[in-house]
Short mmCIF file of C-alpha atoms in Angstrom, two decimals:
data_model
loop_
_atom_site.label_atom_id
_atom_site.label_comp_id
_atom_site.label_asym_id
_atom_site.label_seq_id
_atom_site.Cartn_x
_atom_site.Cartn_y
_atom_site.Cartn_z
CA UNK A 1 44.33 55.33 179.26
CA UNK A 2 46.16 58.67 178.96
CA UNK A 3 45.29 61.25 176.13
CA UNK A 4 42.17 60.33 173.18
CA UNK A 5 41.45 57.16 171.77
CA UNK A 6 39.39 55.93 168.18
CA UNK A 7 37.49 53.15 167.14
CA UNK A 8 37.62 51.03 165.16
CA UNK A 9 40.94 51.47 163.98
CA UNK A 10 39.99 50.73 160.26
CA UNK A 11 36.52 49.87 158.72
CA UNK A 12 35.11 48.61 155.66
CA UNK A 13 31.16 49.73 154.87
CA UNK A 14 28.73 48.98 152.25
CA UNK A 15 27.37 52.48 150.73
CA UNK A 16 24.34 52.98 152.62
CA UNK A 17 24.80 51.29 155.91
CA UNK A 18 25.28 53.58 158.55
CA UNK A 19 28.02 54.00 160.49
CA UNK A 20 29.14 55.29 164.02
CA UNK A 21 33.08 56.35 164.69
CA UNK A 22 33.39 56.54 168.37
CA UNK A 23 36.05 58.95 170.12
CA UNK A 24 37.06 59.40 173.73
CA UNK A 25 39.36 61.66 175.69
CA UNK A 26 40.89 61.40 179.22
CA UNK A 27 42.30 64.60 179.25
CA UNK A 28 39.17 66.65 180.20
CA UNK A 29 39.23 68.83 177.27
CA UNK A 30 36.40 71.44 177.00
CA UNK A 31 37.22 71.36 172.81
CA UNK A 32 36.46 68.41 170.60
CA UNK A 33 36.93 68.40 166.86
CA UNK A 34 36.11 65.50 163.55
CA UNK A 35 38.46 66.10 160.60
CA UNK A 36 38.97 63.91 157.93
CA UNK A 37 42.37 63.40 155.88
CA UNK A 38 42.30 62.97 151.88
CA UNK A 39 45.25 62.79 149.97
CA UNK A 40 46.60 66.15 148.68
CA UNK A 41 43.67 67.89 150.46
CA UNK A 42 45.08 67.73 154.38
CA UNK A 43 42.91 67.69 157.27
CA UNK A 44 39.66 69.15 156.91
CA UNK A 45 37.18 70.01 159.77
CA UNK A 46 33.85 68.40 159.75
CA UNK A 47 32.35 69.21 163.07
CA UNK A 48 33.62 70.71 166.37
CA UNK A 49 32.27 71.14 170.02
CA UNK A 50 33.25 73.75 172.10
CA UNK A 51 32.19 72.53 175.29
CA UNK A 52 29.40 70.19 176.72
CA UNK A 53 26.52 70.06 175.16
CA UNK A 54 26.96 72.69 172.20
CA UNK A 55 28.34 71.37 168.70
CA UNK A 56 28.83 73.30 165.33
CA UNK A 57 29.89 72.64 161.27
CA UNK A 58 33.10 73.08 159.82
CA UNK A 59 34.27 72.97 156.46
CA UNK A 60 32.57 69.89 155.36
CA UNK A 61 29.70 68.86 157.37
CA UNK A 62 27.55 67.32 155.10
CA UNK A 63 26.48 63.56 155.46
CA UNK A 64 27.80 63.68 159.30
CA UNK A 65 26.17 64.27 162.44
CA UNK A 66 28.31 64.69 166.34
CA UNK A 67 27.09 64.63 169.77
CA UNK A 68 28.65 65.47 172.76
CA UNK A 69 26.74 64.14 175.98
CA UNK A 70 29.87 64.57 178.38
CA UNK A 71 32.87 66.04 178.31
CA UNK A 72 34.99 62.70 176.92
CA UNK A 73 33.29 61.33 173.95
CA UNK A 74 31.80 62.94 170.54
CA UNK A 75 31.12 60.28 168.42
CA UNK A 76 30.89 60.86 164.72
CA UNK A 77 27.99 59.39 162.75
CA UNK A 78 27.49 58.51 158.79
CA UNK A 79 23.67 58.21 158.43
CA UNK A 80 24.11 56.60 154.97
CA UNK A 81 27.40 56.17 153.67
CA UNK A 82 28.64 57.00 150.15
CA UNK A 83 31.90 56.21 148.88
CA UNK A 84 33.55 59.64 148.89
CA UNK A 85 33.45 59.44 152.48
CA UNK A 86 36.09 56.93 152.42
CA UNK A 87 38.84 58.75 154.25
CA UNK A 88 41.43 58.82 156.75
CA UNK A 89 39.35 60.55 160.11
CA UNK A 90 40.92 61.92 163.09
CA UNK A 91 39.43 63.41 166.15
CA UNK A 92 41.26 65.94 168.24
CA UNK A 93 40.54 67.92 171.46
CA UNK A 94 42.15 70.80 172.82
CA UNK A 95 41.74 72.93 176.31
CA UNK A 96 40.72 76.22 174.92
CA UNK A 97 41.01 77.96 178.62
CA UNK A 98 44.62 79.05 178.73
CA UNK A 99 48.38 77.79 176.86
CA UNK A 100 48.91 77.31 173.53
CA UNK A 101 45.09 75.49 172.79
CA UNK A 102 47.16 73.19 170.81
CA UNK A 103 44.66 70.17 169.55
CA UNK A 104 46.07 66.69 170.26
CA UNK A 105 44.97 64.09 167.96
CA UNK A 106 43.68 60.83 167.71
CA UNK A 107 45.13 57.56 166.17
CA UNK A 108 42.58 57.72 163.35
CA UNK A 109 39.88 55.52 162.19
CA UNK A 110 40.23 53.92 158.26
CA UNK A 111 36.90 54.42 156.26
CA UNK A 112 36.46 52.41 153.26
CA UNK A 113 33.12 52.84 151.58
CA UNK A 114 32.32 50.24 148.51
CA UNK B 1 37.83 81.76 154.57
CA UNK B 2 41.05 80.40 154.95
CA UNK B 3 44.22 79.84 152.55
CA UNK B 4 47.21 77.99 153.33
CA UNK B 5 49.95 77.08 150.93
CA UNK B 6 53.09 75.12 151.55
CA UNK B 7 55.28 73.35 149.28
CA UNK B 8 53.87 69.58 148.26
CA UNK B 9 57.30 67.46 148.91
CA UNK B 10 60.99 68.30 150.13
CA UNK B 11 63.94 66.08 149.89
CA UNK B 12 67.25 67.18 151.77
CA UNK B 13 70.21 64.75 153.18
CA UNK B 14 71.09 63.75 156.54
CA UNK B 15 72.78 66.47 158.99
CA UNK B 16 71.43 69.27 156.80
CA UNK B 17 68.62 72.02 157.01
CA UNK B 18 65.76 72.14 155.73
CA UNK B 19 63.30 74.84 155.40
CA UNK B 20 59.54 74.66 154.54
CA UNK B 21 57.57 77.61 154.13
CA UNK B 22 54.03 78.24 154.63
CA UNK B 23 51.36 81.39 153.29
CA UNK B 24 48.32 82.20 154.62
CA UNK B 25 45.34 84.40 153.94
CA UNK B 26 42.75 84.12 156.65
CA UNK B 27 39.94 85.83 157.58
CA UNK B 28 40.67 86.28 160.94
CA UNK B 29 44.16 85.02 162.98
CA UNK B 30 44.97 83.87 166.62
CA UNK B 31 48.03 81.97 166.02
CA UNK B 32 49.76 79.80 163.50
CA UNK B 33 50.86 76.16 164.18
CA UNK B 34 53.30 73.52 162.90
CA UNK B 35 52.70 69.80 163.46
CA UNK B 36 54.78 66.62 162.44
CA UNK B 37 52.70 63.30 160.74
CA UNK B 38 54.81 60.04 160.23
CA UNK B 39 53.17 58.16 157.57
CA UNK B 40 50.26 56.39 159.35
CA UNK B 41 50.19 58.48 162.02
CA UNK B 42 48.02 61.13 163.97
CA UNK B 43 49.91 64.52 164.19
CA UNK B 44 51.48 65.81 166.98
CA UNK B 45 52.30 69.27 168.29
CA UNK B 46 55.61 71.11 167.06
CA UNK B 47 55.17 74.44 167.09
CA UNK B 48 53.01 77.74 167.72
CA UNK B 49 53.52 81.28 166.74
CA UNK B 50 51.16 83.80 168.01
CA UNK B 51 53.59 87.11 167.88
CA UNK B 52 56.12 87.86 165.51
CA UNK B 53 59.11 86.40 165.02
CA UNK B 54 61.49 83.18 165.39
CA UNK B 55 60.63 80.55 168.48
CA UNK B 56 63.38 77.91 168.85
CA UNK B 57 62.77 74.44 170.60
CA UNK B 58 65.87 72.25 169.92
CA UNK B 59 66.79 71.14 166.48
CA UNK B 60 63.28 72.77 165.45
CA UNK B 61 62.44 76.63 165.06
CA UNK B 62 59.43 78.57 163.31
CA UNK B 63 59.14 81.74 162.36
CA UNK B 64 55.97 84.08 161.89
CA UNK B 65 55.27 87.75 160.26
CA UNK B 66 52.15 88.28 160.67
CA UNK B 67 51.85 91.26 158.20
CA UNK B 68 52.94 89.26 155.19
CA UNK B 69 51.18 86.31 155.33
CA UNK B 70 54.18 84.16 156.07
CA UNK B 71 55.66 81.38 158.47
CA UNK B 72 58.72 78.95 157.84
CA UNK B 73 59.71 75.74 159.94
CA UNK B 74 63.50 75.18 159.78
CA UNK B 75 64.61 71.89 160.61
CA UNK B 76 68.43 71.70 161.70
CA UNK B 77 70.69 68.59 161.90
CA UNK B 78 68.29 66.46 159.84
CA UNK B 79 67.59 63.13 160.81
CA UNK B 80 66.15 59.97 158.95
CA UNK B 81 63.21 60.05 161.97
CA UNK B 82 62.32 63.65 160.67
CA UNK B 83 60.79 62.18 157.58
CA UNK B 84 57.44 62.99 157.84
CA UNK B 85 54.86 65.64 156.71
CA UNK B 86 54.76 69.26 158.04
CA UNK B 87 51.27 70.22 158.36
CA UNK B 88 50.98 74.19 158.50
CA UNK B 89 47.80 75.32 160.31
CA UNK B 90 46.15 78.74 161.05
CA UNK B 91 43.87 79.15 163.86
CA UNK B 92 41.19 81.46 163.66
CA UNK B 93 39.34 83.37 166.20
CA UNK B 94 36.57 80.30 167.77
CA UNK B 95 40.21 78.38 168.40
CA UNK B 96 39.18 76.24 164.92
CA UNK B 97 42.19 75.44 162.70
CA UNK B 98 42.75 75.08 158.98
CA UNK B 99 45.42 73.19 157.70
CA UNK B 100 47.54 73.34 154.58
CA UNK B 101 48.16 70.22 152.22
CA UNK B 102 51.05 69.30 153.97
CA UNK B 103 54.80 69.00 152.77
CA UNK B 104 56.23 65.43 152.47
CA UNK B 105 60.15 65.91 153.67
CA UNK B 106 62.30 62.46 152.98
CA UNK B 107 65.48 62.30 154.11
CA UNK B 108 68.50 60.88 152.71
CA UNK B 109 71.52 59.16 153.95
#
């Protein structure tokens, strides 16, 4: 594979069930990031990781919880779903050691939460 | 914090320009971005403006002044494949973005 891939590509989930999107870069990005994508609202960052082992919150962290192992995935988990986490979610990585740092993004994953 | 503002929707016709602007307040900058989303898509890179002034990259240039606030993405010779949304985003200094609402362009023949 060449660049970051998503899975599943589209979901539907019971409120309460938890709930694990899975992301995976070939690129060997030190930068990782979750956003999700509501109508009207744009992208919004949930969490990020730097590098390896470190993560931190963005703008709307709440009800989600990252990893980062290695340097390729950073899955994104929903302990307990509620249905205003349905949403459009994208992850994105970037190489924050020299260029432009631009983030290339993911094909996004389809949350529906009834 | 960070607040971006660009217009919600654009229409324009086929083999004309189109410009979208996008205002910023931010509590800290290191560069300003533009990126293209076809409906049902992931966004992808256009743009970046760290200094002042106009960058040009084929039918696609952006502009930045830092001291007012204030970027534009011009968009020459339009296309029906350039409708899409224009996402405007402002990185800040721990190389996190924030992105504006985006602005819907359609074309039309």
């Amino acid at each position: 594979i060449a660049g970051i891939t998503q899975a599943p590509t589209s979901q539907i989930l019971a409120a309460g069930r938890r709930m694990t999107l899975r992301c995976t870069q070939d690129m060997r990005h030190n930068a990782m990031y979750w956003y999700r994508q509501d109508l009207g609202l744009g992208l919004r960052l949930i969490h990020y990781s730097n590098t390896a082992g470190t993560t931190g919150k963005g703008e709307v962290p709440d009800g989600y919880s990252v990893s980062r192992a290695n340097t390729d995935d950073f899955p994104l988990t929903l302990a307990s779903a509620v249905p205003s986490q349905t949403s459009v979610y994208f992850c994105a990585s970037s190489d924050s050691r020299g260029g432009h740092n631009e983030q290339f993004f993911g094909p996004g994953t389809r949350l529906t939460v009834l | 914090g960070q607040n971006i503002d660009q217009p919600t929707e654009m229409t324009a016709t086929e083999g004309a320009i189109v410009q979208i602007n996008c205002t910023y307040q931010t509590s800290g900058f290191n560069g300003l971005f533009w990126y293209q989303q076809h409906a049902g898509e992931a966004p992808t890179f256009l743009s970046y403006n760290v200094l002042d002034g106009l960058e040009e990259k084929g039918r696609f240039s952006s502009f930045l002044s830092r001291s007012k606030g204030y970027s534009y993405l011009l968009l020459k010779e339009l296309q029906m494949k350039d409708s899409a949304s224009y996402l405007c985003a402002v990185r800040d200094g721990d190389y996190k973005l924030s992105f504006g609402a985006g602005t819907t362009v359609t074309v039309r023949a």
